[in-house]
mmCIF file of C-alpha atoms and ligand atoms in Angstrom:
data_model
loop_
_atom_site.group_PDB
_atom_site.id
_atom_site.type_symbol
_atom_site.label_atom_id
_atom_site.label_comp_id
_atom_site.label_asym_id
_atom_site.label_seq_id
_atom_site.Cartn_x
_atom_site.Cartn_y
_atom_site.Cartn_z
ATOM 1 C CA MET A 400 11.034 2.607 22.958
ATOM 2 C CA THR A 401 11.312 -1.038 24.027
ATOM 3 C CA ALA A 402 10.037 -3.520 21.609
ATOM 4 C CA PRO A 403 6.814 -5.466 22.754
ATOM 5 C CA ASN A 404 7.722 -8.688 24.555
ATOM 6 C CA THR A 405 6.795 -11.299 22.006
ATOM 7 C CA THR A 406 6.280 -13.859 24.797
ATOM 8 C CA ASP A 407 3.871 -11.642 26.551
ATOM 9 C CA SER A 408 0.404 -13.140 26.575
ATOM 10 C CA THR A 409 -1.111 -9.732 25.618
ATOM 11 C CA TYR A 410 0.976 -9.317 22.429
ATOM 12 C CA TYR A 411 0.668 -11.551 19.432
ATOM 13 C CA LYS A 412 2.355 -11.321 16.018
ATOM 14 C CA HIS A 413 2.278 -14.853 14.658
ATOM 15 C CA GLY A 414 -1.442 -15.547 14.525
ATOM 16 C CA PHE A 415 -3.137 -18.255 16.655
ATOM 17 C CA GLY A 416 -2.601 -21.438 14.554
ATOM 18 C CA LEU A 417 -6.230 -21.298 13.346
ATOM 19 C CA LYS A 418 -5.426 -21.166 9.630
ATOM 20 C CA GLY A 419 -7.196 -24.372 9.053
ATOM 21 C CA GLU A 420 -10.342 -23.157 10.691
ATOM 22 C CA ILE A 421 -10.693 -19.942 8.679
ATOM 23 C CA LYS A 422 -9.572 -21.319 5.330
ATOM 24 C CA GLU A 423 -13.038 -21.954 3.875
ATOM 25 C CA THR A 424 -14.365 -18.608 4.961
ATOM 26 C CA LEU A 425 -11.492 -16.852 3.354
ATOM 27 C CA VAL A 426 -12.042 -18.706 0.013
ATOM 28 C CA GLU A 427 -15.795 -17.822 0.303
ATOM 29 C CA ASP A 428 -15.065 -14.165 0.768
ATOM 30 C CA TYR A 429 -12.007 -13.462 -1.443
ATOM 31 C CA HIS A 430 -11.252 -16.312 -3.787
ATOM 32 C CA SER A 431 -12.217 -16.225 -7.386
ATOM 33 C CA ALA A 432 -12.443 -19.522 -9.428
ATOM 34 C CA LEU A 433 -12.626 -17.405 -12.645
ATOM 35 C CA VAL A 434 -9.244 -15.822 -11.857
ATOM 36 C CA GLU A 435 -7.834 -19.099 -11.067
ATOM 37 C CA LYS A 436 -9.105 -20.588 -14.356
ATOM 38 C CA LEU A 437 -7.553 -17.650 -16.310
ATOM 39 C CA LYS A 438 -4.282 -17.915 -14.601
ATOM 40 C CA ALA A 439 -4.152 -21.572 -15.411
ATOM 41 C CA GLU A 440 -4.967 -20.746 -19.049
ATOM 42 C CA GLY A 441 -1.998 -18.377 -19.708
ATOM 43 C CA HIS A 442 -3.640 -15.228 -18.164
ATOM 44 C CA THR A 443 -5.561 -14.584 -21.306
ATOM 45 C CA TYR A 444 -9.248 -14.724 -22.116
ATOM 46 C CA ARG A 445 -10.541 -14.396 -25.718
ATOM 47 C CA THR A 446 -13.952 -14.169 -27.116
ATOM 48 C CA GLY A 447 -14.943 -12.646 -30.527
ATOM 49 C CA ASP A 448 -13.169 -9.197 -30.773
ATOM 50 C CA LEU A 449 -12.383 -9.096 -27.105
ATOM 51 C CA THR A 450 -9.046 -10.202 -25.496
ATOM 52 C CA ILE A 451 -8.567 -9.711 -21.810
ATOM 53 C CA ARG A 452 -4.959 -10.073 -20.694
ATOM 54 C CA LEU A 453 -4.139 -10.389 -16.979
ATOM 55 C CA ALA A 454 -0.862 -9.072 -15.620
ATOM 56 C CA GLN A 455 1.591 -11.978 -14.430
ATOM 57 C CA GLU A 456 1.454 -10.583 -10.901
ATOM 58 C CA PHE A 457 -1.423 -8.944 -9.169
ATOM 59 C CA GLY A 458 -3.786 -9.058 -6.113
ATOM 60 C CA PHE A 459 -3.060 -9.838 -2.520
ATOM 61 C CA CYS A 460 0.601 -9.807 -1.573
ATOM 62 C CA TYR A 461 2.060 -11.855 1.311
ATOM 63 C CA GLY A 462 1.631 -8.974 3.721
ATOM 64 C CA VAL A 463 -2.006 -8.485 3.060
ATOM 65 C CA ASP A 464 -2.570 -12.292 3.164
ATOM 66 C CA LYS A 465 -1.053 -12.324 6.573
ATOM 67 C CA ALA A 466 -2.881 -9.355 7.940
ATOM 68 C CA VAL A 467 -6.381 -10.630 6.740
ATOM 69 C CA ASP A 468 -5.568 -14.119 8.092
ATOM 70 C CA TYR A 469 -4.733 -12.735 11.492
ATOM 71 C CA ALA A 470 -7.846 -10.670 11.629
ATOM 72 C CA TYR A 471 -10.081 -13.670 10.890
ATOM 73 C CA GLU A 472 -8.079 -15.748 13.392
ATOM 74 C CA THR A 473 -8.528 -13.035 16.041
ATOM 75 C CA ARG A 474 -12.322 -12.970 15.526
ATOM 76 C CA LEU A 475 -12.417 -16.738 15.947
ATOM 77 C CA LYS A 476 -10.088 -16.804 19.001
ATOM 78 C CA PHE A 477 -11.849 -14.004 20.858
ATOM 79 C CA PRO A 478 -15.670 -14.421 19.978
ATOM 80 C CA GLU A 479 -16.923 -12.636 23.091
ATOM 81 C CA ARG A 480 -14.321 -9.744 23.220
ATOM 82 C CA LYS A 481 -14.595 -6.267 21.668
ATOM 83 C CA ILE A 482 -12.093 -6.030 18.746
ATOM 84 C CA TYR A 483 -10.823 -2.757 17.276
ATOM 85 C CA LEU A 484 -8.624 -1.961 14.247
ATOM 86 C CA THR A 485 -6.499 1.167 14.760
ATOM 87 C CA SER A 486 -7.276 2.000 11.029
ATOM 88 C CA GLU A 487 -8.269 0.213 7.910
ATOM 89 C CA ILE A 488 -6.406 -3.143 7.922
ATOM 90 C CA ILE A 489 -5.533 -2.522 4.289
ATOM 91 C CA HIS A 490 -6.846 -0.154 1.717
ATOM 92 C CA ASN A 491 -9.681 -2.086 0.221
ATOM 93 C CA PRO A 492 -13.353 -1.355 0.888
ATOM 94 C CA ARG A 493 -14.559 -4.977 0.305
ATOM 95 C CA VAL A 494 -12.143 -6.352 3.018
ATOM 96 C CA ASN A 495 -12.839 -3.474 5.434
ATOM 97 C CA ASN A 496 -16.536 -3.878 5.070
ATOM 98 C CA ARG A 497 -16.216 -7.587 5.700
ATOM 99 C CA LEU A 498 -14.410 -7.045 9.000
ATOM 100 C CA LYS A 499 -17.007 -4.499 10.044
ATOM 101 C CA GLU A 500 -19.726 -7.138 9.324
ATOM 102 C CA MET A 501 -17.859 -9.470 11.652
ATOM 103 C CA GLY A 502 -18.174 -6.976 14.452
ATOM 104 C CA ILE A 503 -14.627 -5.452 14.270
ATOM 105 C CA SER A 504 -14.628 -1.614 15.044
ATOM 106 C CA PHE A 505 -12.427 0.870 13.271
ATOM 107 C CA LEU A 506 -10.770 3.669 15.363
ATOM 108 C CA ASN A 507 -9.487 5.600 12.391
ATOM 109 C CA GLY A 508 -7.663 8.310 14.412
ATOM 110 C CA ARG A 509 -10.334 8.763 16.990
ATOM 111 C CA GLY A 510 -7.818 7.920 19.900
ATOM 112 C CA PHE A 511 -8.070 5.150 22.387
ATOM 113 C CA ASP A 512 -10.200 6.721 25.064
ATOM 114 C CA ALA A 513 -13.232 4.383 24.146
ATOM 115 C CA VAL A 514 -11.197 1.281 24.028
ATOM 116 C CA PRO A 515 -11.763 -0.860 27.170
ATOM 117 C CA PRO A 516 -8.628 -2.388 28.670
ATOM 118 C CA ASP A 517 -9.968 -5.884 28.038
ATOM 119 C CA ALA A 518 -10.418 -5.277 24.386
ATOM 120 C CA VAL A 519 -8.423 -6.834 21.575
ATOM 121 C CA VAL A 520 -6.745 -4.313 19.227
ATOM 122 C CA LEU A 521 -5.585 -5.292 15.790
ATOM 123 C CA ILE A 522 -2.625 -3.395 14.425
ATOM 124 C CA PRO A 523 -2.978 -3.145 10.584
ATOM 125 C CA ALA A 524 -0.441 -4.199 7.937
ATOM 126 C CA PHE A 525 1.017 -0.662 7.741
ATOM 127 C CA GLY A 526 1.917 -0.793 11.527
ATOM 128 C CA VAL A 527 1.241 2.139 13.970
ATOM 129 C CA PRO A 528 3.366 4.977 15.287
ATOM 130 C CA VAL A 529 5.410 4.274 18.282
ATOM 131 C CA ALA A 530 3.359 6.617 20.617
ATOM 132 C CA ASP A 531 0.156 4.653 19.662
ATOM 133 C CA LEU A 532 1.691 1.416 20.390
ATOM 134 C CA GLU A 533 2.867 2.664 23.816
ATOM 135 C CA LYS A 534 -0.634 4.018 24.740
ATOM 136 C CA LEU A 535 -2.304 0.601 23.751
ATOM 137 C CA LYS A 536 0.328 -1.320 25.875
ATOM 138 C CA ALA A 537 -0.217 0.983 28.749
ATOM 139 C CA LYS A 538 -3.871 0.232 28.708
ATOM 140 C CA GLY A 539 -3.127 -3.480 28.873
ATOM 141 C CA CYS A 540 -5.234 -4.394 25.734
ATOM 142 C CA ILE A 541 -4.512 -7.643 23.939
ATOM 143 C CA LEU A 542 -2.553 -6.521 20.820
ATOM 144 C CA VAL A 543 -2.557 -8.624 17.623
ATOM 145 C CA ASP A 544 0.203 -7.093 15.401
ATOM 146 C CA THR A 545 -0.285 -7.737 11.662
ATOM 147 C CA THR A 546 2.547 -5.304 10.595
ATOM 148 C CA CYS A 547 4.109 -6.615 7.368
ATOM 149 C CA GLY A 548 7.626 -7.847 7.640
ATOM 150 C CA SER A 549 8.651 -5.496 4.675
ATOM 151 C CA VAL A 550 7.488 -2.515 6.738
ATOM 152 C CA VAL A 551 9.324 -3.585 9.775
ATOM 153 C CA HIS A 552 12.482 -3.916 7.357
ATOM 154 C CA VAL A 553 11.999 -0.165 6.623
ATOM 155 C CA TRP A 554 11.793 0.714 10.280
ATOM 156 C CA LYS A 555 15.108 -0.960 11.037
ATOM 157 C CA ARG A 556 16.795 1.125 8.410
ATOM 158 C CA VAL A 557 15.127 4.350 9.775
ATOM 159 C CA GLU A 558 16.058 3.457 13.417
ATOM 160 C CA ARG A 559 19.613 2.821 12.311
ATOM 161 C CA TYR A 560 19.889 6.246 10.582
ATOM 162 C CA ALA A 561 18.523 7.884 13.761
ATOM 163 C CA GLN A 562 20.965 6.070 15.978
ATOM 164 C CA ASP A 563 23.946 6.990 13.803
ATOM 165 C CA GLY A 564 22.856 10.678 13.539
ATOM 166 C CA TYR A 565 21.534 10.494 9.953
ATOM 167 C CA THR A 566 18.202 12.332 9.156
ATOM 168 C CA ALA A 567 15.758 9.905 7.538
ATOM 169 C CA ILE A 568 14.562 11.108 4.124
ATOM 170 C CA ILE A 569 11.473 9.169 3.540
ATOM 171 C CA HIS A 570 10.077 9.138 0.074
ATOM 172 C CA GLY A 571 6.307 8.639 0.927
ATOM 173 C CA LYS A 572 2.957 10.151 1.632
ATOM 174 C CA PHE A 573 3.156 11.899 5.024
ATOM 175 C CA ASP A 574 -0.427 11.182 6.006
ATOM 176 C CA HIS A 575 -0.305 7.489 4.906
ATOM 177 C CA GLU A 576 -0.533 5.187 7.909
ATOM 178 C CA GLU A 577 2.615 3.432 6.961
ATOM 179 C CA THR A 578 4.737 6.528 6.653
ATOM 180 C CA ARG A 579 3.389 7.873 10.014
ATOM 181 C CA ALA A 580 4.489 4.657 11.613
ATOM 182 C CA THR A 581 7.875 4.835 9.827
ATOM 183 C CA SER A 582 8.776 8.350 10.626
ATOM 184 C CA SER A 583 7.873 7.825 14.298
ATOM 185 C CA ARG A 584 10.669 5.201 14.386
ATOM 186 C CA ALA A 585 13.189 8.013 13.728
ATOM 187 C CA THR A 586 12.022 10.335 16.578
ATOM 188 C CA GLN A 587 11.979 7.548 19.246
ATOM 189 C CA PHE A 588 15.811 8.172 19.615
ATOM 190 C CA PRO A 589 17.207 11.388 21.121
ATOM 191 C CA GLY A 590 18.053 13.829 18.198
ATOM 192 C CA GLY A 591 16.329 11.551 15.640
ATOM 193 C CA LYS A 592 15.057 13.439 12.642
ATOM 194 C CA PHE A 593 13.090 12.868 9.420
ATOM 195 C CA LEU A 594 11.735 14.607 6.427
ATOM 196 C CA VAL A 595 9.032 13.040 4.279
ATOM 197 C CA LEU A 596 9.117 13.868 0.490
ATOM 198 C CA LEU A 597 6.150 13.102 -1.821
ATOM 199 C CA ASP A 598 7.990 13.015 -5.078
ATOM 200 C CA LEU A 599 11.119 13.911 -7.097
ATOM 201 C CA ASP A 600 10.089 17.606 -7.422
ATOM 202 C CA GLU A 601 10.075 17.919 -3.700
ATOM 203 C CA ALA A 602 13.375 16.200 -3.474
ATOM 204 C CA LYS A 603 14.791 18.704 -6.081
ATOM 205 C CA GLU A 604 13.616 21.594 -3.986
ATOM 206 C CA VAL A 605 15.279 20.215 -0.906
ATOM 207 C CA CYS A 606 18.537 19.459 -2.667
ATOM 208 C CA SER A 607 18.602 22.928 -4.290
ATOM 209 C CA HIS A 608 18.241 24.443 -0.813
ATOM 210 C CA MET A 609 21.260 22.148 0.370
ATOM 211 C CA LEU A 610 23.389 23.288 -2.321
ATOM 212 C CA ASN A 611 22.485 26.954 -2.941
ATOM 213 C CA GLY A 612 21.048 27.780 0.404
ATOM 214 C CA GLY A 613 17.774 29.897 0.719
ATOM 215 C CA SER A 614 15.258 31.057 3.346
ATOM 216 C CA LYS A 615 14.873 28.796 6.325
ATOM 217 C CA GLU A 616 11.374 30.209 6.883
ATOM 218 C CA LEU A 617 10.253 29.463 3.336
ATOM 219 C CA PHE A 618 11.659 26.020 3.609
ATOM 220 C CA LEU A 619 9.871 25.289 6.877
ATOM 221 C CA LYS A 620 6.690 26.915 5.488
ATOM 222 C CA LYS A 621 6.555 24.252 2.780
ATOM 223 C CA PHE A 622 8.164 21.243 4.703
ATOM 224 C CA GLY A 623 7.734 21.953 8.255
ATOM 225 C CA ARG A 624 4.499 19.896 8.628
ATOM 226 C CA VAL A 625 6.252 16.760 7.046
ATOM 227 C CA ALA A 626 9.399 17.024 9.007
ATOM 228 C CA SER A 627 10.334 16.109 12.638
ATOM 229 C CA PRO A 628 9.578 18.652 15.361
ATOM 230 C CA GLY A 629 12.148 21.571 15.459
ATOM 231 C CA PHE A 630 13.548 20.651 12.140
ATOM 232 C CA ASN A 631 16.419 22.978 11.104
ATOM 233 C CA PRO A 632 17.328 22.683 7.316
ATOM 234 C CA GLU A 633 20.725 24.035 7.928
ATOM 235 C CA ARG A 634 21.648 21.701 10.735
ATOM 236 C CA ASP A 635 19.561 18.573 9.846
ATOM 237 C CA LEU A 636 20.544 17.973 6.253
ATOM 238 C CA GLU A 637 24.269 17.427 6.736
ATOM 239 C CA GLN A 638 23.898 13.687 7.002
ATOM 240 C CA VAL A 639 20.904 11.976 5.403
ATOM 241 C CA GLY A 640 19.749 8.424 4.894
ATOM 242 C CA CYS A 641 17.105 7.564 2.284
ATOM 243 C CA ALA A 642 14.276 5.128 2.736
ATOM 244 C CA ASN A 643 10.687 4.887 1.325
ATOM 245 C CA GLN A 644 7.232 3.852 1.841
ATOM 246 C CA THR A 645 7.074 0.317 0.685
ATOM 247 C CA THR A 646 4.405 0.968 -2.049
ATOM 248 C CA MET A 647 5.882 3.992 -3.882
ATOM 249 C CA LEU A 648 6.800 4.102 -7.541
ATOM 250 C CA SER A 649 10.090 2.332 -7.381
ATOM 251 C CA SER A 650 11.685 4.206 -10.220
ATOM 252 C CA GLU A 651 10.896 7.448 -8.431
ATOM 253 C CA SER A 652 12.290 6.198 -5.174
ATOM 254 C CA LEU A 653 15.481 5.289 -6.691
ATOM 255 C CA ALA A 654 15.643 8.692 -8.485
ATOM 256 C CA VAL A 655 15.092 10.488 -5.116
ATOM 257 C CA ALA A 656 17.939 8.485 -3.491
ATOM 258 C CA ARG A 657 20.228 9.137 -6.476
ATOM 259 C CA LEU A 658 19.543 12.888 -6.360
ATOM 260 C CA PHE A 659 20.571 13.070 -2.650
ATOM 261 C CA GLY A 660 23.669 11.099 -3.356
ATOM 262 C CA GLU A 661 24.616 13.317 -6.121
ATOM 263 C CA THR A 662 23.903 16.382 -4.041
ATOM 264 C CA MET A 663 25.977 15.114 -1.164
ATOM 265 C CA ALA A 664 28.859 14.267 -3.422
ATOM 266 C CA LYS A 665 28.685 17.907 -4.941
ATOM 267 C CA LYS A 666 28.445 19.480 -1.442
ATOM 268 C CA TYR A 667 31.090 17.492 0.430
ATOM 269 C CA GLY A 668 33.094 15.841 -2.259
ATOM 270 C CA PRO A 669 32.741 12.236 -3.477
ATOM 271 C CA GLU A 670 35.447 11.140 -1.146
ATOM 272 C CA ASN A 671 33.351 12.105 1.890
ATOM 273 C CA LEU A 672 30.078 10.616 0.513
ATOM 274 C CA ASP A 673 29.865 7.846 3.011
ATOM 275 C CA THR A 674 29.971 10.213 5.908
ATOM 276 C CA HIS A 675 27.042 12.171 4.619
ATOM 277 C CA PHE A 676 24.722 9.854 2.704
ATOM 278 C CA ARG A 677 23.235 6.373 3.077
ATOM 279 C CA SER A 678 20.480 4.789 1.140
ATOM 280 C CA PHE A 679 18.591 1.407 1.023
ATOM 281 C CA ASP A 680 15.906 0.705 -1.448
ATOM 282 C CA THR A 681 12.950 -0.306 0.814
ATOM 283 C CA ILE A 682 10.309 -0.888 -1.877
ATOM 284 C CA CYS A 683 8.795 -4.329 -1.053
ATOM 285 C CA SER A 684 9.206 -7.184 -3.530
ATOM 286 C CA ALA A 685 5.369 -7.516 -4.010
ATOM 287 C CA THR A 686 5.139 -3.954 -5.062
ATOM 288 C CA GLN A 687 8.039 -4.326 -7.351
ATOM 289 C CA GLU A 688 6.669 -7.454 -8.946
ATOM 290 C CA ARG A 689 3.263 -5.818 -9.584
ATOM 291 C CA GLN A 690 4.858 -2.661 -11.142
ATOM 292 C CA ASP A 691 7.174 -4.868 -13.325
ATOM 293 C CA ALA A 692 4.207 -7.055 -14.493
ATOM 294 C CA VAL A 693 2.302 -3.924 -15.610
ATOM 295 C CA ILE A 694 5.357 -2.501 -17.408
ATOM 296 C CA SER A 695 5.774 -5.956 -19.303
ATOM 297 C CA LEU A 696 1.996 -6.082 -20.222
ATOM 298 C CA LEU A 697 2.079 -2.506 -21.518
ATOM 299 C CA GLU A 698 5.331 -3.294 -23.539
ATOM 300 C CA GLU A 699 3.486 -6.182 -25.222
ATOM 301 C CA GLY A 700 0.716 -3.624 -26.146
ATOM 302 C CA VAL A 701 -2.939 -3.357 -24.904
ATOM 303 C CA ASP A 702 -5.425 -0.757 -25.964
ATOM 304 C CA VAL A 703 -6.771 -0.091 -22.632
ATOM 305 C CA MET A 704 -5.537 -0.830 -19.097
ATOM 306 C CA VAL A 705 -7.941 -1.487 -16.250
ATOM 307 C CA VAL A 706 -6.453 -1.220 -12.703
ATOM 308 C CA VAL A 707 -8.572 -2.530 -9.986
ATOM 309 C CA GLY A 708 -8.297 -1.486 -6.231
ATOM 310 C CA GLY A 709 -9.137 0.913 -3.455
ATOM 311 C CA TYR A 710 -9.010 4.521 -4.420
ATOM 312 C CA ASN A 711 -6.869 5.150 -1.325
ATOM 313 C CA SER A 712 -4.518 2.230 -1.981
ATOM 314 C CA SER A 713 -1.106 3.650 -2.685
ATOM 315 C CA ASN A 714 0.271 0.790 -4.680
ATOM 316 C CA THR A 715 -2.860 0.599 -6.784
ATOM 317 C CA ASN A 716 -2.583 4.206 -7.654
ATOM 318 C CA HIS A 717 1.001 3.847 -8.661
ATOM 319 C CA LEU A 718 0.133 0.923 -10.954
ATOM 320 C CA CYS A 719 -2.270 3.198 -12.790
ATOM 321 C CA GLU A 720 0.441 5.986 -12.848
ATOM 322 C CA ILE A 721 2.649 3.561 -14.664
ATOM 323 C CA ALA A 722 -0.088 2.591 -17.169
ATOM 324 C CA VAL A 723 -1.177 6.123 -18.160
ATOM 325 C CA LEU A 724 2.213 6.833 -19.501
ATOM 326 C CA LYS A 725 1.732 4.232 -22.242
ATOM 327 C CA THR A 726 -1.985 3.765 -22.834
ATOM 328 C CA ARG A 727 -5.543 4.739 -21.806
ATOM 329 C CA ALA A 728 -5.742 3.509 -18.054
ATOM 330 C CA TYR A 729 -8.731 3.521 -15.680
ATOM 331 C CA HIS A 730 -8.383 3.004 -11.921
ATOM 332 C CA ILE A 731 -11.659 1.494 -10.762
ATOM 333 C CA GLU A 732 -12.734 0.047 -7.406
ATOM 334 C CA ASP A 733 -15.085 -2.725 -8.550
ATOM 335 C CA ALA A 734 -17.115 -4.137 -11.321
ATOM 336 C CA ALA A 735 -19.953 -1.559 -10.782
ATOM 337 C CA CYS A 736 -17.684 1.083 -12.164
ATOM 338 C CA ILE A 737 -18.031 -0.442 -15.656
ATOM 339 C CA ILE A 738 -21.338 1.216 -16.335
ATOM 340 C CA SER A 739 -21.554 0.261 -20.024
ATOM 341 C CA ARG A 740 -19.592 -0.006 -23.217
ATOM 342 C CA GLU A 741 -20.094 3.713 -23.410
ATOM 343 C CA ALA A 742 -19.185 4.862 -19.820
ATOM 344 C CA ILE A 743 -16.774 3.893 -17.142
ATOM 345 C CA ARG A 744 -16.510 5.519 -13.569
ATOM 346 C CA HIS A 745 -12.956 5.817 -12.331
ATOM 347 C CA LYS A 746 -10.311 7.865 -10.379
ATOM 348 C CA PRO A 747 -7.938 9.831 -12.720
ATOM 349 C CA VAL A 748 -4.225 9.589 -11.751
ATOM 350 C CA GLY A 749 -3.397 12.342 -9.165
ATOM 351 C CA LYS A 750 -7.035 13.313 -8.556
ATOM 352 C CA LYS A 751 -9.190 12.547 -5.611
ATOM 353 C CA GLU A 752 -12.629 12.914 -7.305
ATOM 354 C CA LEU A 753 -14.180 10.212 -9.499
ATOM 355 C CA THR A 754 -15.186 10.953 -12.988
ATOM 356 C CA VAL A 755 -17.079 9.225 -15.773
ATOM 357 C CA THR A 756 -15.342 8.832 -19.000
ATOM 358 C CA CYS A 757 -17.515 7.994 -22.221
ATOM 359 C CA LYS A 758 -16.416 6.042 -25.140
ATOM 360 C CA TRP A 759 -13.670 4.346 -23.122
ATOM 361 C CA ALA A 760 -13.599 1.183 -25.074
ATOM 362 C CA LYS A 761 -13.184 1.313 -28.853
ATOM 363 C CA GLU A 762 -15.460 -0.664 -31.310
ATOM 364 C CA GLY A 763 -13.889 -3.636 -33.095
ATOM 365 C CA PRO A 764 -11.049 -5.858 -31.900
ATOM 366 C CA ILE A 765 -9.875 -4.639 -28.514
ATOM 367 C CA GLN A 766 -7.143 -5.825 -26.089
ATOM 368 C CA ILE A 767 -7.786 -4.994 -22.475
ATOM 369 C CA GLY A 768 -4.988 -5.301 -19.951
ATOM 370 C CA ILE A 769 -5.990 -5.852 -16.294
ATOM 371 C CA THR A 770 -4.267 -5.807 -12.993
ATOM 372 C CA SER A 771 -5.059 -5.126 -9.358
ATOM 373 C CA GLY A 772 -3.339 -3.774 -6.402
ATOM 374 C CA ALA A 773 -1.733 -5.720 -3.477
ATOM 375 C CA SER A 774 -4.927 -5.175 -1.260
ATOM 376 C CA THR A 775 -7.475 -6.247 -3.960
ATOM 377 C CA PRO A 776 -9.094 -9.655 -3.426
ATOM 378 C CA ASP A 777 -9.181 -11.781 -6.495
ATOM 379 C CA ARG A 778 -12.923 -11.985 -6.029
ATOM 380 C CA VAL A 779 -13.272 -8.413 -6.994
ATOM 381 C CA MET A 780 -10.862 -8.918 -10.033
ATOM 382 C CA GLY A 781 -12.978 -11.838 -11.179
ATOM 383 C CA GLU A 782 -16.159 -9.730 -10.903
ATOM 384 C CA VAL A 783 -14.514 -7.050 -13.075
ATOM 385 C CA ILE A 784 -13.478 -9.517 -15.632
ATOM 386 C CA ASP A 785 -17.074 -10.957 -15.640
ATOM 387 C CA ARG A 786 -18.513 -7.487 -16.207
ATOM 388 C CA LEU A 787 -15.997 -6.740 -18.936
ATOM 389 C CA VAL A 788 -16.979 -9.650 -20.820
ATOM 390 C CA THR A 789 -20.722 -9.044 -20.385
ATOM 391 C CA VAL A 790 -20.352 -5.283 -21.424
ATOM 392 C CA LEU A 791 -17.901 -5.640 -24.372
ATOM 393 C CA ALA A 792 -18.765 -9.003 -25.799
ATOM 394 C CA GLY A 793 -22.426 -9.297 -24.680
ATOM 395 C CA LYS A 794 -21.633 -12.762 -23.338
ATOM 396 C CA GLU A 795 -22.583 -14.549 -20.170
ATOM 397 C CA LEU A 796 -19.464 -15.731 -18.523
ATOM 398 C CA MET A 797 -19.639 -18.291 -15.831
ATOM 399 C CA THR A 798 -19.591 -16.416 -12.615
ATOM 400 C CA ASN A 799 -17.243 -17.234 -9.749
ATOM 401 C CA ASP A 800 -19.963 -19.105 -7.921
ATOM 402 C CA LYS A 801 -21.135 -21.087 -10.996
ATOM 403 C CA ILE A 802 -17.523 -22.109 -11.753
ATOM 404 C CA GLN A 803 -17.011 -23.108 -7.939
ATOM 405 C CA SER A 804 -20.214 -25.088 -7.918
ATOM 406 C CA THR A 805 -19.125 -27.150 -11.028
ATOM 407 C CA LYS A 806 -15.569 -27.909 -9.674
HETATM 408 S S1 SF4 B 1234 2.529 -4.099 -0.243
HETATM 409 FE FE1 SF4 B 1234 4.531 -4.933 0.379
HETATM 410 S S2 SF4 B 1234 4.847 -3.887 2.444
HETATM 411 FE FE2 SF4 B 1234 2.694 -3.690 1.897
HETATM 412 S S3 SF4 B 1234 1.645 -5.314 2.943
HETATM 413 FE FE3 SF4 B 1234 2.192 -6.037 0.883
HETATM 414 S S4 SF4 B 1234 4.197 -7.047 0.976
HETATM 415 FE FE4 SF4 B 1234 3.898 -5.813 2.874
#
């Protein structure tokens, strides 16, 4: 596949220089004066028996900032054109709904037949598969590419593996937009192969097959859907290169890579490891910082951890996964999930359905830790803090708007 020509007038990946013009709207939509205030005051808020402690790192990452910026700039630059997004720009309902209100349509896997050639198509922060990019280029649409640089970094690794004859082992969720885009980078090269593994258990199954053999049929029954077409475990696992979706649990990605390295060393001898195994940690720094910040907060000790973000946000889910190992943790999407002191609506780790948990916050002195995923606007985080104070301390906290108007 040839990379899009960055000087082409129909392909943009650096925005339109309209940052100044959209700044106020972005502040209005996503900024929280309350969150800014608490950050300036040591990430802690105390009133009576209630202490709320904010993680040191949370909320919009650089990639999300860029993607949202470009979407707003695009609307401003092309006020008369139809604008489409190939999928959600990031995994947060507040942001996606706002873009819909701005007249941006979401294709969400419906194909490109309905997209007119004079339309503008936004490529989300996760990127798109190579074939989709080719189709859009062939249509002649104006493309605004918001793919995060950290995702492109993973693509480069996977492309290199494919060019050198290594099968890309991708620790990620096969149906996640980013992983679909990443795996497509392997198969654009003749003979390029990939295998997507969800977790360490799946990695153990594959490594056991590599060492001990087993039924090819059973292997493909389990992994055929998440592997490149025509995958043959006997032929395609002789040389592997590990990579990962940028938002996975970093400790698990490292464990997966370690396991493949050990397996290759056992199978071919440590002296031949380089010929059979390559690995690069491709967790992005923003994901790492948010995971580290939750771990620090938990080590300092909180009674309850509230994790705020879209239910389909991979990095938010992983923050909650880290938290439940140490304390009671609740993944909520917004302030409305805090029903009362008695009840909270949330998504338990590993589940798709929401549930309501009663007696989630103990009586008496309580420390609540709070964080949010890389796609969660501070405005949503501020509303959750506001709601926590109302529900748990019975106190009227200055809302974002009130604080902004007194600035
Ligand atoms: S989480 Fe990481 S890879 Fe994803 S958009 Fe943010 S910075 Fe980029």
